[in-house]
CSV table of N, CA, C and O in Angstrom, one decimal:
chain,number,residue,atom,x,y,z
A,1,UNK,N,114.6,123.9,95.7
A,1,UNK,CA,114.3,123.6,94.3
A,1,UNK,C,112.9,123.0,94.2
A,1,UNK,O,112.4,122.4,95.2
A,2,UNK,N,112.4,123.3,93.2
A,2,UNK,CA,110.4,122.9,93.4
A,2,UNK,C,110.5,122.4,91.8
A,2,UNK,O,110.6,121.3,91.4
A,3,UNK,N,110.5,123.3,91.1
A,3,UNK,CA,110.6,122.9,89.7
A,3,UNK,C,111.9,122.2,89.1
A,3,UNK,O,113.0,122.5,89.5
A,4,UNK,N,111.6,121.2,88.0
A,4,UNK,CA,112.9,120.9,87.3
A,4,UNK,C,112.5,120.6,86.2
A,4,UNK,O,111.9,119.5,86.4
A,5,UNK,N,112.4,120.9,85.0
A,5,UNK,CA,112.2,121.2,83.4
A,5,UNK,C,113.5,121.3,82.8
A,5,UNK,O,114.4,122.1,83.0
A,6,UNK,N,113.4,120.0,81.8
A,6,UNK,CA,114.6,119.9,80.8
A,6,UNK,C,114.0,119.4,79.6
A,6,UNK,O,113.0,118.6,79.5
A,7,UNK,N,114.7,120.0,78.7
A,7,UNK,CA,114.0,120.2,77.2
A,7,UNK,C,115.4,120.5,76.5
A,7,UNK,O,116.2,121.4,76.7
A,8,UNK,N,115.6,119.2,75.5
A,8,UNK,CA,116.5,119.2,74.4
A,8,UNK,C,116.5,118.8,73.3
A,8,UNK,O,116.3,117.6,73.2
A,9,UNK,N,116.7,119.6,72.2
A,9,UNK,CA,115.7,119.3,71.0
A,9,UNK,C,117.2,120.1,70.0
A,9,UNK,O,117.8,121.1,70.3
A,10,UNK,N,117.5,118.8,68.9
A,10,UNK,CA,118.4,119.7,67.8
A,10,UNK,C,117.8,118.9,66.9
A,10,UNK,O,117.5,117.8,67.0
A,11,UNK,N,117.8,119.7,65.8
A,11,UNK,CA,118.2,121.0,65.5
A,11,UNK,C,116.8,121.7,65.9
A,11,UNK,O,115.8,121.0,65.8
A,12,UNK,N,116.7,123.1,66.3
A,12,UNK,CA,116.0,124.1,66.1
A,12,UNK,C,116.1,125.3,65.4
A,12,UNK,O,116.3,125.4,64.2
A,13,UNK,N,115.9,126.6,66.4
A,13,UNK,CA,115.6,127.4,64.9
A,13,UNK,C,117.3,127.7,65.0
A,13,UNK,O,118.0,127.9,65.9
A,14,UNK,N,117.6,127.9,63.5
A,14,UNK,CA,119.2,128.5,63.5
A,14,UNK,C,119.9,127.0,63.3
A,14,UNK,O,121.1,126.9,63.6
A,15,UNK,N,119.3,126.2,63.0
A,15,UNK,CA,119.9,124.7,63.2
A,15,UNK,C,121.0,124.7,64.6
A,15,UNK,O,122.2,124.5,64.4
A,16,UNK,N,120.5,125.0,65.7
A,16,UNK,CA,121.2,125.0,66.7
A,16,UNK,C,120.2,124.1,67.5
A,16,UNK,O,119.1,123.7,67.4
A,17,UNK,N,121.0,123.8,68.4
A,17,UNK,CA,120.0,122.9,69.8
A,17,UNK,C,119.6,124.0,70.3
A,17,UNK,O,120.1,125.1,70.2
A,18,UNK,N,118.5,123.6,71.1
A,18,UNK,CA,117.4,124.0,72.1
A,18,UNK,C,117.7,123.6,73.3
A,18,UNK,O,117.6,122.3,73.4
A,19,UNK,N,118.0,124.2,74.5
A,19,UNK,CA,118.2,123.9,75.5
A,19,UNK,C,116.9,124.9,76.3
A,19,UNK,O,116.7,126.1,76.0
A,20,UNK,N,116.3,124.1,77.3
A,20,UNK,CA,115.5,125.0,77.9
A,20,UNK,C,115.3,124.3,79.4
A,20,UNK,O,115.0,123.1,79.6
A,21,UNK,N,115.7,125.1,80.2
A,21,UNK,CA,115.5,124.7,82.0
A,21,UNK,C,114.6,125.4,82.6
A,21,UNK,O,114.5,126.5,82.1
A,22,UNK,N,113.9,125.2,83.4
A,22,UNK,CA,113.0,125.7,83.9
A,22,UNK,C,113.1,125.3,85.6
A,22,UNK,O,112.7,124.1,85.8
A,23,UNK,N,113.5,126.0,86.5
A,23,UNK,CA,113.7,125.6,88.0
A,23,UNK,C,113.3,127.1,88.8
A,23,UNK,O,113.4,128.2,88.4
A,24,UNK,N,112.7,126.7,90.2
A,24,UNK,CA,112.1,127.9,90.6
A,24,UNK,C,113.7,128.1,91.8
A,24,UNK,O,114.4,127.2,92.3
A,25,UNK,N,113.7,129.8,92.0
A,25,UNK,CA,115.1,129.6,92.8
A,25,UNK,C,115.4,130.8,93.3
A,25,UNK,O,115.1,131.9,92.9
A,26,UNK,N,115.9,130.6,94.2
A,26,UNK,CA,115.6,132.5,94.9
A,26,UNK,C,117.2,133.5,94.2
A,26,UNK,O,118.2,133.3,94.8
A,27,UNK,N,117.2,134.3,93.1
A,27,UNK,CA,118.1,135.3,92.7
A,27,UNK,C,118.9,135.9,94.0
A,27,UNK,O,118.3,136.1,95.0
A,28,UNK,N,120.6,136.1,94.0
A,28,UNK,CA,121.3,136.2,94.7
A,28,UNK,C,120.8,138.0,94.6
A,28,UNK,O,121.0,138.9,95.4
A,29,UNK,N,120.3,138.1,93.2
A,29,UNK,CA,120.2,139.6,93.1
A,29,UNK,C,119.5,139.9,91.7
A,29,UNK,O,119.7,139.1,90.9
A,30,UNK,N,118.7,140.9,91.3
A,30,UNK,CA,117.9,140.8,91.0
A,30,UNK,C,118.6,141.8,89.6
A,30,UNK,O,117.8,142.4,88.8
A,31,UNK,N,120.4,142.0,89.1
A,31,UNK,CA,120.7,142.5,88.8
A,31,UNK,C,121.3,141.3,87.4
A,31,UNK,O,122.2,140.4,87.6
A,32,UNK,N,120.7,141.5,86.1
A,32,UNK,CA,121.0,140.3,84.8
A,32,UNK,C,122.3,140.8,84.1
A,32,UNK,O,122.3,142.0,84.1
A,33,UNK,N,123.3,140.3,83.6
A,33,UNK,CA,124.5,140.4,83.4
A,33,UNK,C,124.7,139.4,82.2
A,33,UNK,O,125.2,138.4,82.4
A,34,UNK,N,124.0,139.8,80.7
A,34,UNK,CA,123.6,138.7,79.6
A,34,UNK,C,125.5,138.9,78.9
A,34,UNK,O,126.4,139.8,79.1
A,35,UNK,N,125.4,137.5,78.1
A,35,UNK,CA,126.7,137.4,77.4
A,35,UNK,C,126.2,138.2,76.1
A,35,UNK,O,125.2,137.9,75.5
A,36,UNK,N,127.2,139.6,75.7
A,36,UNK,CA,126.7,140.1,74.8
A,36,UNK,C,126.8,139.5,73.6
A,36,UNK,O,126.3,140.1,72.7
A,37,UNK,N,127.3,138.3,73.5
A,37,UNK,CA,128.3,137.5,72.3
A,37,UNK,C,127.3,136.6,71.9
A,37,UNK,O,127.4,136.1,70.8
A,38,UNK,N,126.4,136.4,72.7
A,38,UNK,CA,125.4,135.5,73.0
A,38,UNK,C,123.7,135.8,73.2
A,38,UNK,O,122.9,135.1,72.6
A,39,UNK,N,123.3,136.8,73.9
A,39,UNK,CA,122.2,137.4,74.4
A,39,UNK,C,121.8,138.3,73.6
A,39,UNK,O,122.7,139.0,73.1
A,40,UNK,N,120.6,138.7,73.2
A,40,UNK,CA,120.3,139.9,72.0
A,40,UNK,C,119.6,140.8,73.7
A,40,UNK,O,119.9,142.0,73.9
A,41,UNK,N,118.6,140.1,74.6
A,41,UNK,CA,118.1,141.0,75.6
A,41,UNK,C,117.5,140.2,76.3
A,41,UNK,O,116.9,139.2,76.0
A,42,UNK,N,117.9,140.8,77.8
A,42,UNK,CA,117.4,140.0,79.1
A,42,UNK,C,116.5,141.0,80.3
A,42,UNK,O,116.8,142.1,80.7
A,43,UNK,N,115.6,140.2,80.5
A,43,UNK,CA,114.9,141.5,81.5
A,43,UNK,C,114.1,140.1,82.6
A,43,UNK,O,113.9,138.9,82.2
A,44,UNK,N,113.9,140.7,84.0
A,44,UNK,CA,112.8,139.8,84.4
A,44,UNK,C,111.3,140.3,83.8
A,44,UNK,O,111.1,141.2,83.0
A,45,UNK,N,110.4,139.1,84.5
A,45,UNK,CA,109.0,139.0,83.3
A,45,UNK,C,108.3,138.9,84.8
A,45,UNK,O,108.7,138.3,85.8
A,46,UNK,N,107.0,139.7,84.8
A,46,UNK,CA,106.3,138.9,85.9
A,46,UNK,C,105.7,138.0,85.5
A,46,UNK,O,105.2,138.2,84.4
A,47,UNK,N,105.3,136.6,86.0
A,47,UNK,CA,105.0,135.4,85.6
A,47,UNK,C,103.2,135.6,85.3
A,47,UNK,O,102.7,134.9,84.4
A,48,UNK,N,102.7,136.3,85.8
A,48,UNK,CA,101.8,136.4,85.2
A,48,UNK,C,101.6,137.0,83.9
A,48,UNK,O,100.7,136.5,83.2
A,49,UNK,N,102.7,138.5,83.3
A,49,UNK,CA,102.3,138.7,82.2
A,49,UNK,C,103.4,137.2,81.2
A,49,UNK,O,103.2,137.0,80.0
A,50,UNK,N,104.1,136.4,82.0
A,50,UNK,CA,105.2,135.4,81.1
A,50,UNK,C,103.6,134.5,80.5
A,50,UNK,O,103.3,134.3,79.3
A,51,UNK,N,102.8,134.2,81.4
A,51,UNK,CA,101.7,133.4,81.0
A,51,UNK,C,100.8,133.6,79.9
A,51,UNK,O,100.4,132.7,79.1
A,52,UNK,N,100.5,135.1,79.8
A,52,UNK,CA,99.3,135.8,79.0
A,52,UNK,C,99.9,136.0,77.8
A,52,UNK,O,99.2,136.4,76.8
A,53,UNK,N,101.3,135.9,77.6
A,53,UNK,CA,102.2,136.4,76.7
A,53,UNK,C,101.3,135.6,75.1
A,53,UNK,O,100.8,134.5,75.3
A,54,UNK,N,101.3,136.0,73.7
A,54,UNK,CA,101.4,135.0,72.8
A,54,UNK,C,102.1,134.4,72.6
A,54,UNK,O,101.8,133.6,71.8
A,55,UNK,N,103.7,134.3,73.3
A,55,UNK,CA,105.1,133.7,72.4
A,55,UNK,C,104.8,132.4,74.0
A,55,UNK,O,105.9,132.2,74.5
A,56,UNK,N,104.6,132.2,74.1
A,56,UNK,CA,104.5,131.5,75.7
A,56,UNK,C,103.7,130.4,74.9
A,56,UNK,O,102.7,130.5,74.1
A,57,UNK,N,104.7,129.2,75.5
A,57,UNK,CA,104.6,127.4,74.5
A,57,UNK,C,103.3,127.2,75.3
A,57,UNK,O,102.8,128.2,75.8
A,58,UNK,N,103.0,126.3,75.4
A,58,UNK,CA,102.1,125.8,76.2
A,58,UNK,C,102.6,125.0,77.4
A,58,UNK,O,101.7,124.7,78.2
A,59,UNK,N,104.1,124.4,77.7
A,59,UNK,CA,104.8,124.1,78.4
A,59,UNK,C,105.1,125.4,79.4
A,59,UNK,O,105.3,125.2,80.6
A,60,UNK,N,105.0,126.3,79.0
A,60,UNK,CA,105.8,127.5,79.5
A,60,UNK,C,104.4,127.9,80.3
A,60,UNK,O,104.3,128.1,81.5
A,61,UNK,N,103.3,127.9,79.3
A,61,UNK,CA,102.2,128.6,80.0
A,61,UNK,C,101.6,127.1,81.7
A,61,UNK,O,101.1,127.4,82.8
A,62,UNK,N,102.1,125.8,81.2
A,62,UNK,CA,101.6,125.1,82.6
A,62,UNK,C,102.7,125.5,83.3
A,62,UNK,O,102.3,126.1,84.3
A,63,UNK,N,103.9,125.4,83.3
A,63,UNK,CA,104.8,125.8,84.2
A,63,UNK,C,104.5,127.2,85.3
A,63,UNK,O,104.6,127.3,86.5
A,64,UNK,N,104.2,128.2,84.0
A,64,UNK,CA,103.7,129.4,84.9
A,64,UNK,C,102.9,129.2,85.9
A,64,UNK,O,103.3,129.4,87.0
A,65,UNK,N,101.0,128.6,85.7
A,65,UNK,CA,100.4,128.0,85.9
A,65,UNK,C,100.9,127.4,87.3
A,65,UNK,O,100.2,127.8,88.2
A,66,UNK,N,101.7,126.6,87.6
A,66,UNK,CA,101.8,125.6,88.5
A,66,UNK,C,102.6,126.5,89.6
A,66,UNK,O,102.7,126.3,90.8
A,67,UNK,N,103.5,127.7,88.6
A,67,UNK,CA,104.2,128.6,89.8
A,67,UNK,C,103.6,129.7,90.3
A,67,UNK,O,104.0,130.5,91.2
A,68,UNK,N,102.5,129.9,89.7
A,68,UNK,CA,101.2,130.7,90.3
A,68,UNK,C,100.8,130.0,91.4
A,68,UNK,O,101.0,130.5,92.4
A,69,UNK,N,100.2,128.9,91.4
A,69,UNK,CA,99.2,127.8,92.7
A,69,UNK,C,100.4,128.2,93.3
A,69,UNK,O,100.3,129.3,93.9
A,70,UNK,N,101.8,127.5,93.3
A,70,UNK,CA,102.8,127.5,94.5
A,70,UNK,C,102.5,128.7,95.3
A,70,UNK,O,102.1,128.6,96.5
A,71,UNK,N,102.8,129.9,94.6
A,71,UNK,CA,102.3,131.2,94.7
A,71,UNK,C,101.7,131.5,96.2
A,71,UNK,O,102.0,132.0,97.3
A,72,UNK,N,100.5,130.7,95.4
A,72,UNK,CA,99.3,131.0,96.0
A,72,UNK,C,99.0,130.3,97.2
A,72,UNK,O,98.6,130.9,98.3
A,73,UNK,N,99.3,128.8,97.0
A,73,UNK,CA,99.3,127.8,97.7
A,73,UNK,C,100.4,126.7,98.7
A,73,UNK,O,100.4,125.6,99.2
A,74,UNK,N,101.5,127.9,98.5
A,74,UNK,CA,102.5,126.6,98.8
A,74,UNK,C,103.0,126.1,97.7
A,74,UNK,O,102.5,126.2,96.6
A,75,UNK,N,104.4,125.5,97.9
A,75,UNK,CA,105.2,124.6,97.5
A,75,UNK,C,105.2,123.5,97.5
A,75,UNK,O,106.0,122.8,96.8
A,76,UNK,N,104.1,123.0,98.5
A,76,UNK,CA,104.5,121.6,99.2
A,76,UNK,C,104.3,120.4,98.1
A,76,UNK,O,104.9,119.4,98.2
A,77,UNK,N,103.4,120.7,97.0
A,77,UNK,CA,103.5,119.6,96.3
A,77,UNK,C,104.8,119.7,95.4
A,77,UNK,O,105.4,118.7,95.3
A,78,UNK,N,105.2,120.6,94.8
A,78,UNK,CA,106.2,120.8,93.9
A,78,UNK,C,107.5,120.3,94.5
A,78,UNK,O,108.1,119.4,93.9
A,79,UNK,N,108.2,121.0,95.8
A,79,UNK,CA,109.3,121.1,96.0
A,79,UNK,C,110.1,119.5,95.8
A,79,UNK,O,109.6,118.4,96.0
A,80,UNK,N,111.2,119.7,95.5
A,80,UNK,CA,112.7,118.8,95.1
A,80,UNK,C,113.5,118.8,96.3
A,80,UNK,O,114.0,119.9,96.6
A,81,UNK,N,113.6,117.8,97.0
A,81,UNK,CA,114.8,117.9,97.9
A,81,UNK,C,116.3,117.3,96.9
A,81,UNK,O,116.3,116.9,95.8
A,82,UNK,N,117.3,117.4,97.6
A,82,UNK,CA,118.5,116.7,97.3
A,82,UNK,C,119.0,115.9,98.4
A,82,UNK,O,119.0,116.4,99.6
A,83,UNK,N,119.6,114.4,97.8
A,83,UNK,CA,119.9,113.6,99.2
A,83,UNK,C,121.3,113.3,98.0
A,83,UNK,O,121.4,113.3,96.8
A,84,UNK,N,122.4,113.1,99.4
A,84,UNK,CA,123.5,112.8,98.7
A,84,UNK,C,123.7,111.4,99.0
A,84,UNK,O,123.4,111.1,100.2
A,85,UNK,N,124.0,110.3,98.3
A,85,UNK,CA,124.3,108.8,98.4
A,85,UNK,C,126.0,108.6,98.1
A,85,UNK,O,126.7,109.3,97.4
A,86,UNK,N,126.2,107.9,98.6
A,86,UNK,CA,128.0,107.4,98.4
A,86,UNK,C,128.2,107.1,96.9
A,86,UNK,O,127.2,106.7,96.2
A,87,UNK,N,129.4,107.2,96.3
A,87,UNK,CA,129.4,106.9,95.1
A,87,UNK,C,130.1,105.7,95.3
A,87,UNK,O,130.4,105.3,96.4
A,88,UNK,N,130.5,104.9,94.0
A,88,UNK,CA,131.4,103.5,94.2
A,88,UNK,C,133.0,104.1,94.4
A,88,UNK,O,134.0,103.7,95.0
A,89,UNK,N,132.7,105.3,93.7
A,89,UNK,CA,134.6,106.0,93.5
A,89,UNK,C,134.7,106.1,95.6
A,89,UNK,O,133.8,106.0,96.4
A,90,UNK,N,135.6,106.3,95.6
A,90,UNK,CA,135.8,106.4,97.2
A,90,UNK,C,135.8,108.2,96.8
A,90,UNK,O,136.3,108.7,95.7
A,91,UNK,N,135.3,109.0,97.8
A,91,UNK,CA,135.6,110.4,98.2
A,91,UNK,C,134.2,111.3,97.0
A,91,UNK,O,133.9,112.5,97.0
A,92,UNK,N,133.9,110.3,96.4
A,92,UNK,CA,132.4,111.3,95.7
A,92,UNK,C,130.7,110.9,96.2
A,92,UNK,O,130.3,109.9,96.8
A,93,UNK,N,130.4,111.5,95.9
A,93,UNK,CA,129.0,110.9,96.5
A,93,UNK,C,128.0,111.4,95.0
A,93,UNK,O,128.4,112.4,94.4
A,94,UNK,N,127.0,110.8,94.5
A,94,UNK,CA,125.4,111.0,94.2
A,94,UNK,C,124.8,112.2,94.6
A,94,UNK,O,125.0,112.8,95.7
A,95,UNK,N,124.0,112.6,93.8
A,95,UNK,CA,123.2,113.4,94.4
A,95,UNK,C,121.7,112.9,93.4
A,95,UNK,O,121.7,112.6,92.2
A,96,UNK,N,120.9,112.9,94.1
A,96,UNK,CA,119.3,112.4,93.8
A,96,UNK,C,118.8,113.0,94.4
A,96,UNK,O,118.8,113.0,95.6
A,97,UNK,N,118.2,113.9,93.1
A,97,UNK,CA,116.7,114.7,93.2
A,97,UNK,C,115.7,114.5,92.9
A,97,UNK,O,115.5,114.2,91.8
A,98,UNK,N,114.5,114.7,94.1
A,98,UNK,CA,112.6,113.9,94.1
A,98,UNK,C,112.3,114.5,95.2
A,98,UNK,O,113.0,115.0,96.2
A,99,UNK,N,111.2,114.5,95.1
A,99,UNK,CA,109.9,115.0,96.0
A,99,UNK,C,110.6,113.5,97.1
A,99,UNK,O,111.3,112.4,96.9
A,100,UNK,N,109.9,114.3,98.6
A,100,UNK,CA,110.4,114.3,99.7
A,100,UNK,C,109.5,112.7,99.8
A,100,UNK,O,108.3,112.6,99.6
A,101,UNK,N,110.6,111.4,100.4
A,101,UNK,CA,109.8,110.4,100.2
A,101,UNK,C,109.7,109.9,101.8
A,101,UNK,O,110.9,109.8,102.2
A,102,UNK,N,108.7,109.5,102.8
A,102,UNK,CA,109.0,108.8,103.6
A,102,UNK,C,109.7,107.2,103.6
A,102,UNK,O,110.4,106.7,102.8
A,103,UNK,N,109.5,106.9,104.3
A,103,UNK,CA,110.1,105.4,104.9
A,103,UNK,C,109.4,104.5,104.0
A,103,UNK,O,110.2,104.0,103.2
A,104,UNK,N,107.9,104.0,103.7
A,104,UNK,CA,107.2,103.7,103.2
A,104,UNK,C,106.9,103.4,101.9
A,104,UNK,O,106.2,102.5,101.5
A,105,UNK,N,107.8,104.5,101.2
A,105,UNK,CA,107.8,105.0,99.9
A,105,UNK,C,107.0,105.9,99.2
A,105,UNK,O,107.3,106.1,98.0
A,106,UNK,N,105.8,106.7,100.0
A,106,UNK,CA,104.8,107.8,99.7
A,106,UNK,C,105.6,108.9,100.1
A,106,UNK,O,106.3,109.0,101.1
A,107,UNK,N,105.3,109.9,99.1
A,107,UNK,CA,105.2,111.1,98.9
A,107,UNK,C,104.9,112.0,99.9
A,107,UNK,O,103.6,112.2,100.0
A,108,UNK,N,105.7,112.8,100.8
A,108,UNK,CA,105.2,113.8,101.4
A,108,UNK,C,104.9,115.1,100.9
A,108,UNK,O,104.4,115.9,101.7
């Protein structure tokens, strides 16, 4: 996981909530299966035309933006590890997600 983008906003359009996630993540398959009850149309986008797009927020266009450099450059500043911690319940644990911290408390 590298990216994590959460956005919730009600009412929007349709007086419905806005839910918007944004995480980078490797597809089990490259095949979209939309709820028809729900979905009007789903396609992949190449991120570069997702960027140039007019309907592209300005959130959407840095996000792209930063998944181009990754791209280009690596993940290393972006990436999210997950550490699991004990919970108080006995038999669950935490999970806490951040960029990878040493001993110290800086940022790897």
């Amino acid at each position: 996981l590298s990216f994590s983008c959460h956005h919730h906003y009600l009412p929007m359009a349709f007086d419905q909530s806005d839910l918007y996630f944004i995480c980078r993540m490797k597809p089990l398959s490259f095949e979209i299966t939309p709820c028809q009850d729900e979905v009007l149309k789903c396609q992949w986008l190449p991120i570069k035309e997702l960027q140039l797009s007019p309907y592209a927020t300005q959130l959407t266009n840095r996000i792209a933006g930063m998944v181009l450099r990754g791209i280009k450059e690596g993940f290393s500043e972006f990436d999210i590890s997950c550490e699991e911690w004990p919970s108080l319940l006995p038999g669950h644990v935490y999970n806490l997600f951040s960029r990878t911290i040493n001993g110290d408390g800086e940022v790897l």
